[in-house]
PDB file of C-alpha atoms in Angstrom:
ATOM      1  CA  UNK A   1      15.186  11.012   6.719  1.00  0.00           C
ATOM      2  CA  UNK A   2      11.815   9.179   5.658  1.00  0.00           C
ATOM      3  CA  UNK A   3      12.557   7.277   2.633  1.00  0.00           C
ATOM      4  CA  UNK A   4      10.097   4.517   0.912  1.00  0.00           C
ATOM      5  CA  UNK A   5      10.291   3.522  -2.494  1.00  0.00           C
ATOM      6  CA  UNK A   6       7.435   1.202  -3.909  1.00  0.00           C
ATOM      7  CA  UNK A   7       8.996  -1.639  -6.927  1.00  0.00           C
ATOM      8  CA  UNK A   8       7.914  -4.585  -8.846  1.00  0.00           C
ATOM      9  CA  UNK A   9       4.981  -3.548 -10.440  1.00  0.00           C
ATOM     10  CA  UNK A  10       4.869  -4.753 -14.556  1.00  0.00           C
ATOM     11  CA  UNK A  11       2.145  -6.186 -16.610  1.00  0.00           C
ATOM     12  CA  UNK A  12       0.546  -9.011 -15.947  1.00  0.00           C
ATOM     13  CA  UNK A  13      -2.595 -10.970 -17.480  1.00  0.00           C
ATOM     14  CA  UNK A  14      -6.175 -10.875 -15.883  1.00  0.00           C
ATOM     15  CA  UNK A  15      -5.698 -13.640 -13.211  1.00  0.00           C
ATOM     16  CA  UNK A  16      -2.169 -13.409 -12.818  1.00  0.00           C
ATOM     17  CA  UNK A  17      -0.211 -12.311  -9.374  1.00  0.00           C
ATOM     18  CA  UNK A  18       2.484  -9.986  -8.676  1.00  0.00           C
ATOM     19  CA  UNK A  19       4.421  -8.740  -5.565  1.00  0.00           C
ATOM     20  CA  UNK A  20       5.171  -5.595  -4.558  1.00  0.00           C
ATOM     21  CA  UNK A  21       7.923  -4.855  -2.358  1.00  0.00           C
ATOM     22  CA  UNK A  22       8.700  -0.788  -0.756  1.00  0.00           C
ATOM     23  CA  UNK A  23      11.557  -0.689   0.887  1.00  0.00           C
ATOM     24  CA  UNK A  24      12.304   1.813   3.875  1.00  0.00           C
ATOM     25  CA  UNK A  25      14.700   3.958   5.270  1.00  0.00           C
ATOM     26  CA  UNK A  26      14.820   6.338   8.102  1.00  0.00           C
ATOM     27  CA  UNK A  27      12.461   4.490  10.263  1.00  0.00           C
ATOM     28  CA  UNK A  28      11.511   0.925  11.296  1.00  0.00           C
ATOM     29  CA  UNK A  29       8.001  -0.126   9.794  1.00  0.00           C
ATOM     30  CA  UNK A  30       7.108  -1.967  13.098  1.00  0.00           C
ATOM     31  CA  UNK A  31       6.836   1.728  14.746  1.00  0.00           C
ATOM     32  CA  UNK A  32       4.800   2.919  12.087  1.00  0.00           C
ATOM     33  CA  UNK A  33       1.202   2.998  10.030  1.00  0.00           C
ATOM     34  CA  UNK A  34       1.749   1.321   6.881  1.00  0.00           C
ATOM     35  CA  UNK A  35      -0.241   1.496   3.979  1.00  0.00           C
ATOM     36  CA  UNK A  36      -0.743   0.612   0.112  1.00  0.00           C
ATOM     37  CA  UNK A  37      -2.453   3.303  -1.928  1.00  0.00           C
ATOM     38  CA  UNK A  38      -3.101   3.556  -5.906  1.00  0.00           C
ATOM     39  CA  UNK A  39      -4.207   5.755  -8.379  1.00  0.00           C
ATOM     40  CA  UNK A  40      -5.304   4.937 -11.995  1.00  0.00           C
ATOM     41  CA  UNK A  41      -5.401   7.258 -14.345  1.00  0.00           C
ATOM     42  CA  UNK A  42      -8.246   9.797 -14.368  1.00  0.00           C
ATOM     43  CA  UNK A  43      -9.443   8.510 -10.905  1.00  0.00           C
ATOM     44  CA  UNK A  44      -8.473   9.614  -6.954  1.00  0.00           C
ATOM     45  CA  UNK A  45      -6.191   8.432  -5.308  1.00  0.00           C
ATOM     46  CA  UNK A  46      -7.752   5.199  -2.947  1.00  0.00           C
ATOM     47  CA  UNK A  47      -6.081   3.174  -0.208  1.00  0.00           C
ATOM     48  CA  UNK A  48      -5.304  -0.254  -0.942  1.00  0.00           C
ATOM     49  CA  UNK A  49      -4.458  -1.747   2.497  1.00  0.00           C
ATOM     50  CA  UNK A  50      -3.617  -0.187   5.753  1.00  0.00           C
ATOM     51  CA  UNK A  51      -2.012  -1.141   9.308  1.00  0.00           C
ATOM     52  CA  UNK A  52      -2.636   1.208  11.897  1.00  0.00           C
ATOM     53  CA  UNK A  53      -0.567   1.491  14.494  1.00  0.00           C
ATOM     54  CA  UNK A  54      -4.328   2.192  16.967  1.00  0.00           C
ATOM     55  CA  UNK A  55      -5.171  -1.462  15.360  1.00  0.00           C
ATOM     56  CA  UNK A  56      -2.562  -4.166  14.033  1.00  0.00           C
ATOM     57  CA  UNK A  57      -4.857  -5.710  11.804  1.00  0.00           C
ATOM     58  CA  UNK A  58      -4.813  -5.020   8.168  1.00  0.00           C
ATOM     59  CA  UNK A  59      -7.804  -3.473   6.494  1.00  0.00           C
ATOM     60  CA  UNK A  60      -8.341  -4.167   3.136  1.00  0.00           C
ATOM     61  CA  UNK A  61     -10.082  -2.002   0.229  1.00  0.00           C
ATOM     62  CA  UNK A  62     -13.736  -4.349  -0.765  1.00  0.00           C
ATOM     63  CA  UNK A  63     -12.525  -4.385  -3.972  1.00  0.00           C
ATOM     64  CA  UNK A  64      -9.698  -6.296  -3.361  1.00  0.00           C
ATOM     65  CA  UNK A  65     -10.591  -8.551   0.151  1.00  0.00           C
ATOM     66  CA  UNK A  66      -9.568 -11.720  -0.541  1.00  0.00           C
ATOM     67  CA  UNK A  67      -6.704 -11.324  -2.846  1.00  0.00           C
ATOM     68  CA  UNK A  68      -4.210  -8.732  -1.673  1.00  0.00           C
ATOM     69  CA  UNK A  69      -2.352  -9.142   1.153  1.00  0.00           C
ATOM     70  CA  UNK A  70      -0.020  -7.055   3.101  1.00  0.00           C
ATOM     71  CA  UNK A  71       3.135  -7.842   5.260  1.00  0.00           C
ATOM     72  CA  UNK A  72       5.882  -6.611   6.853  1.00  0.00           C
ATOM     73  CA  UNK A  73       9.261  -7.768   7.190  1.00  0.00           C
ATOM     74  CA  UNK A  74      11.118  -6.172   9.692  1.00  0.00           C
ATOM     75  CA  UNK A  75      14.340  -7.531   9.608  1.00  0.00           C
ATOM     76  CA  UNK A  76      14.604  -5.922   6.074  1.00  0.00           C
ATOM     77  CA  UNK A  77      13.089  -2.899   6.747  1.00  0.00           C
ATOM     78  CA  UNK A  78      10.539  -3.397   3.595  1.00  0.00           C
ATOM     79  CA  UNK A  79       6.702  -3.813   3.004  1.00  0.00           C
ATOM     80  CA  UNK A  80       5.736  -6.109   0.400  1.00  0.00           C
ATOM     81  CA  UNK A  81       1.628  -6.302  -0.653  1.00  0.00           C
ATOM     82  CA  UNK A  82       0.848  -9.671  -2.366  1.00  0.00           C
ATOM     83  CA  UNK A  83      -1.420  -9.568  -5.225  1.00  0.00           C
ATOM     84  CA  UNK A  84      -3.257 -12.590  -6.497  1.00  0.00           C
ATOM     85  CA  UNK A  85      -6.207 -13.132  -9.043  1.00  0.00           C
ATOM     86  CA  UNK A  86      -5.742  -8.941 -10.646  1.00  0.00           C
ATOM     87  CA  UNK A  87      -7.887  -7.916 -12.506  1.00  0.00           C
ATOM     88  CA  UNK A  88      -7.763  -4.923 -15.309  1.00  0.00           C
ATOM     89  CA  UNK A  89      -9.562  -2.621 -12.725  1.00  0.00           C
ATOM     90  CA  UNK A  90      -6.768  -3.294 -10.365  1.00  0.00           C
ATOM     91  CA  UNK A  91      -4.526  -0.995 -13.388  1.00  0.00           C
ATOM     92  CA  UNK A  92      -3.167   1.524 -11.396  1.00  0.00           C
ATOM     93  CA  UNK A  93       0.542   3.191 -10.004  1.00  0.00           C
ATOM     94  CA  UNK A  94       0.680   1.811  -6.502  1.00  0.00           C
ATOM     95  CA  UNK A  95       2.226   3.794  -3.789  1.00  0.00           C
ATOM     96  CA  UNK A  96       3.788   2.745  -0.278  1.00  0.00           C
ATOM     97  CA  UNK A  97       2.895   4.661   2.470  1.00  0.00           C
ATOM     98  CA  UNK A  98       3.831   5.447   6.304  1.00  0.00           C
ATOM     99  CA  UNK A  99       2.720   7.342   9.201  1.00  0.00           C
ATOM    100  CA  UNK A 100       4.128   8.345  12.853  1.00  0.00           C
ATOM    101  CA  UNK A 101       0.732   8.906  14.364  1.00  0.00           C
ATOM    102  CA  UNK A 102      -2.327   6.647  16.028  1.00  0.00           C
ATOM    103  CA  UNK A 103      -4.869   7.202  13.671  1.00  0.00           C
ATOM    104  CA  UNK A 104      -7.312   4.445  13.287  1.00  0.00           C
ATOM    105  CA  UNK A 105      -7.342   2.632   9.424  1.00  0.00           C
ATOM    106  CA  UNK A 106     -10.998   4.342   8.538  1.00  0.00           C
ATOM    107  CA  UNK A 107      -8.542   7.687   8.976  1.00  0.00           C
ATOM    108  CA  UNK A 108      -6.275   6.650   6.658  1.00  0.00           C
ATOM    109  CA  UNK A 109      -8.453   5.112   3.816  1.00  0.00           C
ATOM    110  CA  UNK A 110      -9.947   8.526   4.187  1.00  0.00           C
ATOM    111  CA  UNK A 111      -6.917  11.062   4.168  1.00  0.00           C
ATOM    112  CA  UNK A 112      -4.335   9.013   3.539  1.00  0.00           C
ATOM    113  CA  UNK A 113      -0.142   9.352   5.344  1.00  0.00           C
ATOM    114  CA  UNK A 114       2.128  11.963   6.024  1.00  0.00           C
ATOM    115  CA  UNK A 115       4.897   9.500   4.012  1.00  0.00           C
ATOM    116  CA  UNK A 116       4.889   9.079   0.652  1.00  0.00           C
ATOM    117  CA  UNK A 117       7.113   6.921  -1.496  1.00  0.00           C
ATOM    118  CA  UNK A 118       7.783   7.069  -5.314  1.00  0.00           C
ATOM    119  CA  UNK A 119       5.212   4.423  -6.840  1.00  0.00           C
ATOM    120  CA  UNK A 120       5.278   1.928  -9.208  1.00  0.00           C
ATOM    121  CA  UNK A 121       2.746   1.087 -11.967  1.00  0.00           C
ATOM    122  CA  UNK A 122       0.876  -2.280 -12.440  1.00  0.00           C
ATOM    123  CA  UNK A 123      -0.636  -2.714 -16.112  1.00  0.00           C
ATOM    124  CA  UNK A 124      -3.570  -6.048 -15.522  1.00  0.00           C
ATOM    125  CA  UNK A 125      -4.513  -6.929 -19.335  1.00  0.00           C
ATOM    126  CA  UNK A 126      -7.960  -8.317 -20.280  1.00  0.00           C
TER     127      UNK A 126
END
């Protein structure tokens, strides 16, 4: 069974940095699309960062280029997206994501993964 959980979010001043780590069960990320998504509230849901499994390059939201970064450890099974210099607008529940199929990273920005994990909400304060 397809299991991802998304933890460490918290609140954290304008400027500040935070990790978030997802980990997985029921499949190895290496064979899979990964993705970071988030939603604040009142607004759709956007993608954060995706790999595709089509390109292994990550592909990064504009608004956030240059400070988040996402990785994979596949030893531990878990996806971790680095977040440096936040920013209030950055306020959001963040969700972990994953996907079986070859879909290129402008598909998934667009309609998002089959996978869904349970997400975890990061507060930036002005």
């Amino acid at each position: 069974e397809v299991q991802l959980q998304a933890s460490g979010g918290g609140l954290v001043q304008a400027g500040g940095s935070l990790r978030l780590s997802c980990a997985v069960s029921g499949f190895t990320v290496d064979g899979y699309a990964i993705g970071w998504y988030r939603q604040a509230p009142g607004k759709e849901r956007e993608a954060v960062s995706v790999i595709s499994r089509s390109d292994g390059s990550a592909r990064y939201a504009d608004s956030v280029k240059g400070r988040f970064a996402i990785s994979a450890d596949n030893a531990k099974n878990t996806v971790y997206l680095q977040m440096n210099s936040l920013k209030p607008e950055d306020t959001a529940v963040y969700y972990c994501a994953a996907d079986q199929r070859y879909f290129s990273g402008s598909y998934y920005f667009t309609y998002g993964m089959d996978f869904w994990g349970k997400g975890t909400l990061v507060t930036v304060s002005s």
